[in-house]
Coordinates of C-alpha atoms in Angstrom, one line a residue:
Chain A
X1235 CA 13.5 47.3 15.4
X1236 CA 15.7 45.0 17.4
X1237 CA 12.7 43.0 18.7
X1238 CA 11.2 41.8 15.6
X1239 CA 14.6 40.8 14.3
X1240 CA 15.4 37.2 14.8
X1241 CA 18.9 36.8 16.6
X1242 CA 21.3 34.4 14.7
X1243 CA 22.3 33.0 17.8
X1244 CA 19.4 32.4 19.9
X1245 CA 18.0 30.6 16.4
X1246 CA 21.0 28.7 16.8
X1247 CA 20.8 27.7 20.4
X1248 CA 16.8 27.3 19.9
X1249 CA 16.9 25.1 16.5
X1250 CA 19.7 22.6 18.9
X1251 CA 18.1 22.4 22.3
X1252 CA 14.7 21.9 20.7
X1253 CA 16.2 19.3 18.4
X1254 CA 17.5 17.5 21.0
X1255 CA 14.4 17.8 23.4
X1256 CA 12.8 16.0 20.4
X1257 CA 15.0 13.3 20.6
X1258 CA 15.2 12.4 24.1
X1259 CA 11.5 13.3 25.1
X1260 CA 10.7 11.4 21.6
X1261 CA 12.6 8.0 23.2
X1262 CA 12.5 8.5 26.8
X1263 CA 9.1 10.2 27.5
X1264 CA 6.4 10.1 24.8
X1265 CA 7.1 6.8 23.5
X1266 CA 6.8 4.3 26.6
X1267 CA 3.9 7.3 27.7
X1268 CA 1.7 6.5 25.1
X1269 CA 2.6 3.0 25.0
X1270 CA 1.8 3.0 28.6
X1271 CA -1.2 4.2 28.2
X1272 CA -2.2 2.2 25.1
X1273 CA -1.7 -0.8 27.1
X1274 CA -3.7 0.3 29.5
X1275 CA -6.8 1.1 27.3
X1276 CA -6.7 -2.0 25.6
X1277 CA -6.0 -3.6 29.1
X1278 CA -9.1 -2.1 30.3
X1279 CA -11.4 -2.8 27.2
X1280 CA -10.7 -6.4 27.5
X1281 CA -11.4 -6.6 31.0
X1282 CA -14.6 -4.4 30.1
X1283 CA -15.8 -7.1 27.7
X1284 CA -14.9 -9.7 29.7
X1285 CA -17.3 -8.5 32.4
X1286 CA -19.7 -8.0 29.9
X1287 CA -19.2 -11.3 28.8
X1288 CA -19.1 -12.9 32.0
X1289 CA -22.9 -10.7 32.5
X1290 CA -24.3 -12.4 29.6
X1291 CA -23.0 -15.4 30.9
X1292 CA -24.9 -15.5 34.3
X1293 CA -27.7 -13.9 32.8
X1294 CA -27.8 -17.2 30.5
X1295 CA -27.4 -19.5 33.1
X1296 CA -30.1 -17.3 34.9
X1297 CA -32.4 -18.4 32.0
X1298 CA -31.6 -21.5 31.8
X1299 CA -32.1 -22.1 36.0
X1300 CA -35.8 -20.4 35.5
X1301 CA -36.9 -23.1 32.9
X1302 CA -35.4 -25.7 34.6
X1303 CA -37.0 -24.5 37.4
X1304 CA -40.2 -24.2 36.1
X1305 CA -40.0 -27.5 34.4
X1306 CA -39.3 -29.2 37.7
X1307 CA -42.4 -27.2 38.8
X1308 CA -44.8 -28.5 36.1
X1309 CA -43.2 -32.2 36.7
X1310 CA -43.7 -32.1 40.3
X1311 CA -47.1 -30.7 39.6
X1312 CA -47.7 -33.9 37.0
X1313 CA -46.4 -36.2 39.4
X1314 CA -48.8 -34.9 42.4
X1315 CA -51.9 -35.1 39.9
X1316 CA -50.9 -38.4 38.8
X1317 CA -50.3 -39.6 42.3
X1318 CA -53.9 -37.9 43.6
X1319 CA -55.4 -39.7 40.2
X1320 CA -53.8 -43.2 41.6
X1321 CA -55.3 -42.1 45.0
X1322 CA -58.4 -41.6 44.0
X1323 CA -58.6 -44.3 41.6
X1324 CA -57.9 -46.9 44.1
X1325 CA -60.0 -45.5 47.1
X1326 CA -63.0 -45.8 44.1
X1327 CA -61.6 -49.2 43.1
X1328 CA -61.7 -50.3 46.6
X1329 CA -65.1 -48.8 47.7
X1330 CA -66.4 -50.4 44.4
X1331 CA -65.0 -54.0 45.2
X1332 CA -66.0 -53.7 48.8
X1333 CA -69.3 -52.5 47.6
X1334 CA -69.5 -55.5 45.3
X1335 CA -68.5 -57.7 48.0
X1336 CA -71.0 -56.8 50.2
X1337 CA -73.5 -56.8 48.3
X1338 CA -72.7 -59.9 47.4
X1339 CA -72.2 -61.3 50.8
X1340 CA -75.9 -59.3 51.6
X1341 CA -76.8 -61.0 48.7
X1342 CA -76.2 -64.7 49.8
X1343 CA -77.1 -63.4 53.4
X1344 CA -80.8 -63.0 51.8
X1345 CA -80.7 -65.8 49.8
X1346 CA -79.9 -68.3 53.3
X1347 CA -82.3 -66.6 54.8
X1348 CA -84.6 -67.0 52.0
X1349 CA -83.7 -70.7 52.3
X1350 CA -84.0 -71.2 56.1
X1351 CA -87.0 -69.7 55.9
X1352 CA -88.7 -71.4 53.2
X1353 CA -87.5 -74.6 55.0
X1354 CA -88.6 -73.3 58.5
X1355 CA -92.0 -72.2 56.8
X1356 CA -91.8 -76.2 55.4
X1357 CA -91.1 -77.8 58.7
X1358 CA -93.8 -75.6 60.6
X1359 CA -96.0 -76.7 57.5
X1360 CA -95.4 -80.5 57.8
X1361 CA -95.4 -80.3 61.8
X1362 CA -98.8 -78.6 61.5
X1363 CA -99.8 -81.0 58.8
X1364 CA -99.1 -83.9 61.7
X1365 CA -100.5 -82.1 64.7
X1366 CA -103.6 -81.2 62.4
X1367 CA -103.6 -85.3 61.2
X1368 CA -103.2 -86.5 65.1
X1369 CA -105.6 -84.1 66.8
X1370 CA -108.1 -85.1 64.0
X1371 CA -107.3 -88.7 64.4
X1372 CA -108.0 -88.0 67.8
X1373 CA -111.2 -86.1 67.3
X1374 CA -112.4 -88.1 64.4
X1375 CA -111.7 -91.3 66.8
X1376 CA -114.2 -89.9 69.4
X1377 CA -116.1 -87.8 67.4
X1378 CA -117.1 -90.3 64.9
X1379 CA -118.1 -92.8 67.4
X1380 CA -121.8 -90.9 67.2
X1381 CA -123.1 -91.3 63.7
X1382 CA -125.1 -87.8 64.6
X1383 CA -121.8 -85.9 65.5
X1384 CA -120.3 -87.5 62.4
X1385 CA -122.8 -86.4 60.0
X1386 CA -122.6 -82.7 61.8
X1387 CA -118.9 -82.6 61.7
X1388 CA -118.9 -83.3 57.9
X1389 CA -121.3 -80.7 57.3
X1390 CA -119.4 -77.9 59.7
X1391 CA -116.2 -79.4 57.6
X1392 CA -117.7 -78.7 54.6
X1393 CA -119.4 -75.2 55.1
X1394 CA -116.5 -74.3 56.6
X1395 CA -114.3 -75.4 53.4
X1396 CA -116.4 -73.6 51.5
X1397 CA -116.0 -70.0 53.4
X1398 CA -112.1 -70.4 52.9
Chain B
X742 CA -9.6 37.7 24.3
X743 CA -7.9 37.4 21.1
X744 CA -8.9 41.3 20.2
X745 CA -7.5 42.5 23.5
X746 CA -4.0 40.4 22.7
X747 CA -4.7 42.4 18.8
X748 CA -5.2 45.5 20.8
X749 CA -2.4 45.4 23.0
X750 CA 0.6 43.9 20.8
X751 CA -0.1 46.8 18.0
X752 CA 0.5 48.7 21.8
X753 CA 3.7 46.9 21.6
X754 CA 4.7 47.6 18.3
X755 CA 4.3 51.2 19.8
X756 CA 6.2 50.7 22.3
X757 CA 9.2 49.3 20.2
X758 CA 8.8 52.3 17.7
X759 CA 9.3 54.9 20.5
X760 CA 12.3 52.6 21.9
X761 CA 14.4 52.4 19.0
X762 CA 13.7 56.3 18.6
X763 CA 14.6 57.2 22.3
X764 CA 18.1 54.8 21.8
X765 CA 20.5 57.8 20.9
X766 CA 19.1 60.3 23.5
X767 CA 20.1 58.2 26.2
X768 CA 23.7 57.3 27.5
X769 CA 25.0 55.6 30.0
X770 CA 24.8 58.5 32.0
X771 CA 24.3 57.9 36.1
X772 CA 22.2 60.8 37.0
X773 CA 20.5 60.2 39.8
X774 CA 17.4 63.0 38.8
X775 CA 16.9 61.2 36.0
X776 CA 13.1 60.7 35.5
X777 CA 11.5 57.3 35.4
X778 CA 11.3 55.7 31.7
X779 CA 8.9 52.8 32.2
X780 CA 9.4 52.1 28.2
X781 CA 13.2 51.9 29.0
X782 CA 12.8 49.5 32.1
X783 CA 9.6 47.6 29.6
X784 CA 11.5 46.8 26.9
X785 CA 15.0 45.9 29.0
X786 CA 12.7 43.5 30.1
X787 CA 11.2 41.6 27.6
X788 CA 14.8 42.1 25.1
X789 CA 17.2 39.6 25.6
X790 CA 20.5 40.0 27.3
X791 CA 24.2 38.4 28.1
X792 CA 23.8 38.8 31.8
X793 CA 21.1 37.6 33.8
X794 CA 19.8 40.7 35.5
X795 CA 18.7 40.1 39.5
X796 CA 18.4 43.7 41.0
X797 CA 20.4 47.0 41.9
X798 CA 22.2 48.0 44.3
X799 CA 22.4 51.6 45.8
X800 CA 25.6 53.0 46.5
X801 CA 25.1 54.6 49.9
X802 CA 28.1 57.3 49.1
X803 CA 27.4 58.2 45.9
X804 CA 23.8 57.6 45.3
X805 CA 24.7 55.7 42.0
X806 CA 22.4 52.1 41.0
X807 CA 24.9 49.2 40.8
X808 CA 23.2 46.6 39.2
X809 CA 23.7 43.0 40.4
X810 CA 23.3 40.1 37.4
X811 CA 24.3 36.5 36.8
X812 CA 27.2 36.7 34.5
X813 CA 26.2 34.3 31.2
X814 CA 29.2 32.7 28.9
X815 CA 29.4 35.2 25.8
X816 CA 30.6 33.2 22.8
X817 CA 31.7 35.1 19.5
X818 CA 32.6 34.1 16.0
X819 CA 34.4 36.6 14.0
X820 CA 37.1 36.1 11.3
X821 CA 37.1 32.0 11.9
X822 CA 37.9 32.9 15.7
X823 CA 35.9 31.9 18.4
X824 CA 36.4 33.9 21.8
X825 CA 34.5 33.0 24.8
X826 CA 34.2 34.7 27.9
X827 CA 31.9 35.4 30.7
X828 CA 29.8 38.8 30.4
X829 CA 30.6 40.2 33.6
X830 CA 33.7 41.2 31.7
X831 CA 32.3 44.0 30.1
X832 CA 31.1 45.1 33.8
X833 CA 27.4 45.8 32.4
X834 CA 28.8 47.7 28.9
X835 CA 31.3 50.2 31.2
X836 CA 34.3 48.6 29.8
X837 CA 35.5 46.9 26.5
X838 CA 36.6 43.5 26.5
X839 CA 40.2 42.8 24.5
X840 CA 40.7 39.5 22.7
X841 CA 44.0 39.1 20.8
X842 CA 43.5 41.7 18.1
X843 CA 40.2 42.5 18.9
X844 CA 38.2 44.4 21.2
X845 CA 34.8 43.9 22.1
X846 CA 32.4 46.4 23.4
X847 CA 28.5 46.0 24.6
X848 CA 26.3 48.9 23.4
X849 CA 22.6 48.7 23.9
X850 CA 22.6 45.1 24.5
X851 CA 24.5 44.0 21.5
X852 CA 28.8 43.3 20.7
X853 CA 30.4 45.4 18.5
X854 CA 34.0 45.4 17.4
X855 CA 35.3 48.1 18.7
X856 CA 37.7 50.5 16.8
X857 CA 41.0 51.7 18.8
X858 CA 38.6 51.2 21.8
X859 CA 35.7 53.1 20.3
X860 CA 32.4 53.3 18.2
X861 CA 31.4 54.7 15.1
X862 CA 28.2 56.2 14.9
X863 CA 26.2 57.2 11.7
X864 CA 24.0 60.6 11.3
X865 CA 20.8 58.4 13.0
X866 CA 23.1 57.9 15.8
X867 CA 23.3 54.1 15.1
X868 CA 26.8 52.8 15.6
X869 CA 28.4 51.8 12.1
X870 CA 30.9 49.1 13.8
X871 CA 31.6 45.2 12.4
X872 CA 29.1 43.0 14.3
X873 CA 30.7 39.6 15.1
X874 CA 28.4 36.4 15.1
X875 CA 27.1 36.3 18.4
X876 CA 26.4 32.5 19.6
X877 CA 26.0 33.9 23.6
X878 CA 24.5 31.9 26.1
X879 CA 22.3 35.1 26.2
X880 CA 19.2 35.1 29.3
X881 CA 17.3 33.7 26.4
X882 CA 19.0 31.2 25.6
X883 CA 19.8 30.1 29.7
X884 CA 16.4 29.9 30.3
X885 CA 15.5 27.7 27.2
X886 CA 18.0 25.6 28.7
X887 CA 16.5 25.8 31.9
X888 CA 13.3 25.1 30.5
X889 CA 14.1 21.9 28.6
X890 CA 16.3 20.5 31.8
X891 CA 13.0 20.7 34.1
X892 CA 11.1 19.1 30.6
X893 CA 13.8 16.2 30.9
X894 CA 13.5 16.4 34.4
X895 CA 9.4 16.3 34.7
X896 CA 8.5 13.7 31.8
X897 CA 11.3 10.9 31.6
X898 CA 10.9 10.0 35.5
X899 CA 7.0 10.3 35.0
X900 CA 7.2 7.9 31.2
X901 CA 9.6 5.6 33.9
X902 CA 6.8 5.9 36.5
X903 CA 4.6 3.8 34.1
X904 CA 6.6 0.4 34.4
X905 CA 6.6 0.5 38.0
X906 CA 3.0 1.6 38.7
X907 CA 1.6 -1.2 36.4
X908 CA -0.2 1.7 34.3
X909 CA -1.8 3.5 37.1
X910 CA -1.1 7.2 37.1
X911 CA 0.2 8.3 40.5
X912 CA 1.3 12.0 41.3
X913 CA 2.5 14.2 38.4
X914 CA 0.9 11.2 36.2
X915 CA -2.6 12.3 37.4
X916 CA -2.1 15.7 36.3
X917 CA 0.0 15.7 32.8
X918 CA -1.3 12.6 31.3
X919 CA -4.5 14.1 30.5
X920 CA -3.2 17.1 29.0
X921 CA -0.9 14.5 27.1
X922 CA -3.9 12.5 26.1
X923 CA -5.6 15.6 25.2
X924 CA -3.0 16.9 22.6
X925 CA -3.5 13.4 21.2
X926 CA -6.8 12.4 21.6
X927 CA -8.0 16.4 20.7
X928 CA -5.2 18.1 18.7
X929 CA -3.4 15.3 16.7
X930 CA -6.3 12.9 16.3
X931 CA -9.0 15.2 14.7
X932 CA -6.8 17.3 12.5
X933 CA -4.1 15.0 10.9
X934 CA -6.3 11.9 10.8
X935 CA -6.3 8.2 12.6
X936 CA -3.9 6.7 9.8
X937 CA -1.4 9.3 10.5
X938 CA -1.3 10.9 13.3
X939 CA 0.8 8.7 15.2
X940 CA 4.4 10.1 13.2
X941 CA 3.8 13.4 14.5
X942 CA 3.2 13.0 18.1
X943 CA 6.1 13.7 19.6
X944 CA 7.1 16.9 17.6
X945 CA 3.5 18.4 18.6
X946 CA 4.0 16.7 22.6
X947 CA 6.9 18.8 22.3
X948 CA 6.2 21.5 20.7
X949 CA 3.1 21.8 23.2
X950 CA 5.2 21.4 26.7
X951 CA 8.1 23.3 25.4
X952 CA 5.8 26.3 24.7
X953 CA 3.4 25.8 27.8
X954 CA 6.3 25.5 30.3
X955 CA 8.8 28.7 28.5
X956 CA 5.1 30.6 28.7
X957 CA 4.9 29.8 32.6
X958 CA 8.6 30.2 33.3
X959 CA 8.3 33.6 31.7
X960 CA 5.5 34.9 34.1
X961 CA 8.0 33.9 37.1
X962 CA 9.5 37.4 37.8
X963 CA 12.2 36.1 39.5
X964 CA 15.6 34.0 38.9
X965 CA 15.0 31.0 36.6
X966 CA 12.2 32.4 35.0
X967 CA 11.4 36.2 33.9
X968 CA 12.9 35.8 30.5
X969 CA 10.8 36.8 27.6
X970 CA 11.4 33.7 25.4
X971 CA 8.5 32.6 23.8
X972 CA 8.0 36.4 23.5
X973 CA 11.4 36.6 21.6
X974 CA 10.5 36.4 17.5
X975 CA 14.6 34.6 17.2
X976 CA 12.3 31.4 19.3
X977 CA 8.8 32.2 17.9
X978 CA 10.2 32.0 14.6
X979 CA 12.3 28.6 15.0
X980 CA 9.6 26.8 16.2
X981 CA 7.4 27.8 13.1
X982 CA 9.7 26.9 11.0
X983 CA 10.0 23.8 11.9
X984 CA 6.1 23.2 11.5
X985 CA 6.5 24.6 7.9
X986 CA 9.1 22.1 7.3
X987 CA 6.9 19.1 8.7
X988 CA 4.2 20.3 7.0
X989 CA 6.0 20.8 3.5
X990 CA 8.4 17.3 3.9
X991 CA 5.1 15.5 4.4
X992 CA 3.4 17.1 1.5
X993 CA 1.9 14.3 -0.5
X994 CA 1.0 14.7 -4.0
X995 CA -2.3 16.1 -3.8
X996 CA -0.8 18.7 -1.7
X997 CA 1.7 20.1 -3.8
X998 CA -1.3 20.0 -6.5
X999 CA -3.4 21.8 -4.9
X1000 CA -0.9 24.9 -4.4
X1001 CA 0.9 24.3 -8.5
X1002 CA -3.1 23.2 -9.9
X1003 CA -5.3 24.8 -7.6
X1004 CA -8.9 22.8 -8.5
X1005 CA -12.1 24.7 -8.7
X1006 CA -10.6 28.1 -10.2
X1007 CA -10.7 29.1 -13.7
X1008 CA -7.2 28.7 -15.9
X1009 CA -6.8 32.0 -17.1
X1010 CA -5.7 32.3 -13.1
X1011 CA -3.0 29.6 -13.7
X1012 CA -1.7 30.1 -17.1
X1013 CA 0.3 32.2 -18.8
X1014 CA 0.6 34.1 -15.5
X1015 CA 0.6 31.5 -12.5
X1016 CA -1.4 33.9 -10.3
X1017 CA -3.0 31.2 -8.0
X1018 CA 0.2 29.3 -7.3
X1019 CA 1.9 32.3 -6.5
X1020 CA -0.9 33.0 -3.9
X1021 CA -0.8 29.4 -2.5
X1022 CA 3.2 29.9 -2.1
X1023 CA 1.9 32.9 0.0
X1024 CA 0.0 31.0 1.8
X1025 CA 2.3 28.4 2.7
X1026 CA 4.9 31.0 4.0
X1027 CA 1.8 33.0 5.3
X1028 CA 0.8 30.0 7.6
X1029 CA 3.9 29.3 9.9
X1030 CA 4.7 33.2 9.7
X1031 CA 0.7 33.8 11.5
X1032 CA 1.9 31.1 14.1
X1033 CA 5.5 33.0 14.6
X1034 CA 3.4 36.7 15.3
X1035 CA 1.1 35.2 17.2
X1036 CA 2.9 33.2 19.7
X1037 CA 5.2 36.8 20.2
X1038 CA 2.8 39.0 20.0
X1039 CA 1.1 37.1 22.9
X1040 CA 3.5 36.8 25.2
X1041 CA 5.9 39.4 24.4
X1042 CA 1.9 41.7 25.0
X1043 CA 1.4 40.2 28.3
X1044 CA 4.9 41.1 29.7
X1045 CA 3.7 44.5 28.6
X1046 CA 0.9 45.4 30.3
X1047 CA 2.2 43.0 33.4
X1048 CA 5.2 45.5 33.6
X1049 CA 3.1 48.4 32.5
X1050 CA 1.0 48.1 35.6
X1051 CA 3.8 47.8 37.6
X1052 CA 5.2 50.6 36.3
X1053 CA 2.5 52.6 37.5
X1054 CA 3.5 52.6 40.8
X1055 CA 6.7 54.5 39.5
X1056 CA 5.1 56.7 37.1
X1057 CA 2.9 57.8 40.0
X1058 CA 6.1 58.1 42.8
X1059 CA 3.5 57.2 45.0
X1060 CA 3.1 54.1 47.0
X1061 CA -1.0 54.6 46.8
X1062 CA -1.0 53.9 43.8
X1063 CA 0.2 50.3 44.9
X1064 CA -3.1 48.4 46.1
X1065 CA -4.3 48.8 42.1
X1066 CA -1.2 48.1 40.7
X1067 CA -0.8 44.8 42.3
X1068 CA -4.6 44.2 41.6
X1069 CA -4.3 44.6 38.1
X1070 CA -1.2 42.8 37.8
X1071 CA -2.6 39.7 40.0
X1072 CA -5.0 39.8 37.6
X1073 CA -3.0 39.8 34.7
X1074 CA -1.4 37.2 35.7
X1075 CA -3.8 34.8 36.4
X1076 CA -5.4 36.2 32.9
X1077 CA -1.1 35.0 31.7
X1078 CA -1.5 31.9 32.7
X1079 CA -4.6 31.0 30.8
X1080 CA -2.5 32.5 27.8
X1081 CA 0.2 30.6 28.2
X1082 CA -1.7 27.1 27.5
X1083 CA -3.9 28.7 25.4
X1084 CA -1.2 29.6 23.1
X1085 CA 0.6 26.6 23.6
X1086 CA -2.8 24.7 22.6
X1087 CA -3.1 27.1 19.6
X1088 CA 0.4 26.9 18.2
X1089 CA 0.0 22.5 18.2
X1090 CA -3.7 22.9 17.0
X1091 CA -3.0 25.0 14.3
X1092 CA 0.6 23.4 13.4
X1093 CA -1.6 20.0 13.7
X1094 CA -4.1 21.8 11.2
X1095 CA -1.1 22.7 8.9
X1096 CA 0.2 19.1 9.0
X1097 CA -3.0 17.5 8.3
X1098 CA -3.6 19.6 5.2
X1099 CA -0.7 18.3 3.6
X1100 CA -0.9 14.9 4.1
X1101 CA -4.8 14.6 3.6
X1102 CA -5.6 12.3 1.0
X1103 CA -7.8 13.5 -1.9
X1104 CA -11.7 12.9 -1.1

C-alpha cells in the first residue's frame, strides 16, 4: 500500500520547508502581527477608559453645576425675601411715623383749636359781660329814675334769677 | 460530517486495496480500446509524482494519448552518490535514465535501479530491484513549496502592513486577522492556558495556514494546485510529529507522572507488570498518529469522491450524464472547502489540546 507509506523524501522536503516557514513566518509575520495587534488593544482600552473617565468627569462637573445652581437659586430666593421684608418693613415704618405724625399734628391742631376757642368763648364772655354792664348801666340809669319801675325791675330780676 | 469522511476514507482504503492488486495486470500498454479505469485515473491523482501532470495529447495518426507534464528536478542518493536530473528524462517511465554506472528506471511512479536495463520481478509481480533514496522535487513536494512561497508572500507584507497603517487593518488585514485572532484568542488561549500559550503561537499560526492553504491549493484542479498533499500520509505524518514532539519536549513533571504513575488507578495496574504506563505510552503515540489519519483520510476522501463524480461522466461514455456530475462535484467542492478549514481548525485545536495536557500544572 504505497499510499499509507510515508515517502522518505517528501518527509524530508516537508520536515525543511515547514521548519523554515516556522522561522520566517515566526519573525517576519506572527510576531510584529500580534504585536500589532496587542498594541492596538491596549491602545484602544486606554482610550476606552479615558472616555469613560472623561464621562465621569462631566457628569461630576454636571453635579456639581446643579447644586451650584440651585444654591444660587435659594440665595437669590433669600435675597428677594429679605429685600420684600426691608420693603415692607419700611413702607410699615413709614406709614407708622407718618401716622404718628399726624396724629400728632391733628393732635396740636385740636388742642389750638381747643385754645382759640376757649379764648374766643372768653372774649365773647367778657364782651358780653361789658355790653350786659353798659346796656344795664344804661337801663338801670333810666330805669331807676322811677322808684316804682325800680322796685318792679328787682322783682322781674329776681323771679327771673330764680327760673334759671 | 465526520461519519460521512469515516464512511468514505474506509471507501478509500478500498480503493487502495483494489489498486495495489490491479498494479501487475496493467502495463504500459497504448491500446486505444482500453476501457476506462476511474480507480487507475483516482489514485494517479491523489499519489504523488516526479512530473507535474497538465493534460494529454492525442496523436492524430496514431490515435495514441501523449501526455503533456511539467518536468520536476529528480534528485537520487544511492551508494554516497547524488544524481540529479529533470524527470522528463525518463519520457513519462518509456525510457531508463543512465547515470555513470547506474541506470535508473520509473515503474509505477517510483525509481528503481535498473539491472542491464531491466527489472526483476518476484512471484506477486512486485519488482525485486535496489531502490535508491529518492530526495525528488516530486508534485508533492513543488506544491508545498508553492504553498509556503504564497504563505511568505500573503503574511510578511500583511505583518509589514501594520507599521504603516498605524494598526488599522486594511485589505487582506480585514480578512486574515480574525482568523489569526481566532487561533489565538479560541484555539491557543482556552486549551494551553493564559501563562503559556504565548510560546506556542507561532508553531500552531503555522501549522493552521500551512494546512488551510495546502487544503485549498489541493481543491484547485489545475496547475499550481491539484496535488494531493495534505492528503499524502509522508506530510500528514510530519506535521504530527512535530506536535508529538512539542507536546512531549514541554512535558512538565506532572506530565510525565501521569503516564509512569497514573493517579486514581489501583497498583496492582502499575507494579510488577507496568500495565497502565504501557497504555499511557500508547496513548501518547496514539494521539499525534489520530491527527496523522485524520488530516489524510480527509483530504485524501474528498479528492475521492470529487474525482469519483467526475469520473462518472466517463464511466457512463455519455455526456448526459454531465449536468449531475458537475452538480455533485460543485457541491463537493464547496462541501471541500468547509473541510479544508475545518481540518485545519481541528489539526491546531487538537495539537493545542495535546500541548496544553502536558504542560498543565497539577490542580
Amino acid at each position: 500500500m504505497d499510499l499509507v507509506t510515508p515517502a522518505i523524501g517528501l518527509v524530508f522536503w516537508t520536515v525543511l520547508i515547514f521548519l523554515i516557514l516556522l522561522v520566517l513566518l515566526g519573525k517576519f509575520a506572527w510576531k510584529p502581527i500580534l504585536n500589532a495587534v496587542k498594541e492596538r488593544t491596549d491602545s484602544i482600552r486606554e482610550a476606552l477608559s479615558s472616555a469613560e473617565k472623561a464621562k465621569e468627569e462631566m457628569a461630576k462637573l454636571q453635579a456639581d453645576n446643579e447644586v451650584i445652581l440651585k444654591e444660587a437659586r435659594i440665595e437669590r430666593d433669600k435675597i428677594i425675601k429679605e429685600a420684600r421684608d426691608l420693603k415692607d418693613q419700611t413702607i410699615a415704618e413709614a406709614k407708622n411715623q407718618a401716622k404718628a405724625e399726624s396724629d400728632a399734628i391733628i393732635a396740636s391742631a385740636k388742642a389750638a383749636i381747643e385754645n382759640e376757642k376757649r379764648a374766643a368763648i372768653n372774649e365773647i364772655k367778657d364782651q358780653v359781660a361789658k355790653l350786659s354792664v353798659e346796656i344795664a348801666e344804661k337801663i338801670l340809669a333810666k330805669e331807676l329814675s322811677d322808684k316804682d319801675n325800680q322796685k318792679a325791675l328787682i322783682e322781674d330780676l329776681l323771679n327771673k334769677t330764680n327760673i334759671n | 460530517m465526520k461519519r460521512v469522511f469515516a464512511f468514505l476514507s474506509v471507501l478509500f482504503f478500498a480503493f487502495a486495496l483494489i489498486a495495489s492488486e490491479e498494479h501487475p495486470a496493467d502495463n504500459h500498454t497504448t491500446n486505444q480500446e482500453k476501457e476506462f479505469d476511474p480507480t487507475e485515473v483516482i489514485m494517479h491523482h491523489i499519489s504523488d509524482a516526479h512530473d507535474w501532470h497538465l493534460f494529454d495529447l492525442t496523436n492524430k495518426e496514431t490515435g495514441e494519448l501523449k501526455p503533456v507534464s511539467i518536468p520536476l528536478p529528480v534528485i537520487l542518493l544511492h551508494d554516497g552518490n547524488l544524481d540529479i536530473f529533470m524527470s522528463s528524462e525518463f519520457h513519462h517511465g518509456h525510457s531508463n535514465v543512465k547515470k555513470g554506472d547506474k541506470e535508473y528506471t520509473l515503474y509505477h511512479k517510483k525509481i528503481y535501479l535498473a539491472e542491464h536495463g531491466e527489472l526483476q520481478f518476484d512471484e506477486h509481480q512486485h519488482p525485486t530491484n535496489a531502490m535508491p533514496l529518492d530526495f525528488s522535487i516530486t508534485k508533492n513536494v513543488a506544491s508545498l513549496l508553492i504553498c509556503a512561497v504564497l504563505l511568505l508572500l500573503i503574511f510578511i507584507p500583511m505583518a509589514k502592513m501594520y507599521k504603516k497603517g498605524k494598526g488599522i487593518p486594511r485589505g487582506i488585514q480585514g480578512f486574515l486577522e480574525p482568523i489569526v485572532l481566532f487561533v489565538v484568542e479560541d484555539i491557543a488561549k482556552p486549551n494551553i492556558g493564559e501563562h503559556k500559550y504565548k510560546r506556542f503561537l507561532p508553531y500552531l499560526l503555522t501549522v493552521f495556514f500551512f494546512i488551510w492553504f495546502n487544503n485549498m491549493l489541493g481543491l484547485i484542479p489545475i496547475f499550481p494546485g491539484g496535488a494531493n498533499l495534505t492528503g499524502n500520509i509522508a506530510v500528514t505524518f510530519t506535521l504530527a510529529f512535530f506536535t508529538m514532539v512539542i507536546t512531549n519536549v514541554n512535558g512538565n513533571r506532572n506530565y510525565w507522572s501521569h503516564i509512569f504513575n497514573t493517579p486514581g488507578v489501583p497498583w496492582w495496574l502499575k507494579y510488577p507488570i507496568p500495565l497502565m504506563p504501557f497504555v499511557e505510552l500508547v496513548g501518547v503515540l496514539a494521539k499525534p498518529f489520530a491527527l496523522m489519519i485524520r488530516l489524510f483520510a480527509n483530504i485524501t476522501a474528498g479528492h475521492i469522491i470529487v474525482l469519483s463524480l467526475v469520473s462518472l461522466i466517463f464511466i457512463f461514455k455519455t455526456v448526459w450524464i454531465s449536468p449531475a456530475a458537475i452538480f455533485f462535484v460543485l457541491f463537493m467542492d464547496v462541501l471541500e472547502l468547509l473541510v479544508a478549514l475545518l481540518q485545519a481548525y481541528i489539526f491546531t485545536l487538537l495539537s493545542a489540546l495535546f500541548i496544553g495536557l502536558a504542560v498543565q500544572e497539577h490542580h
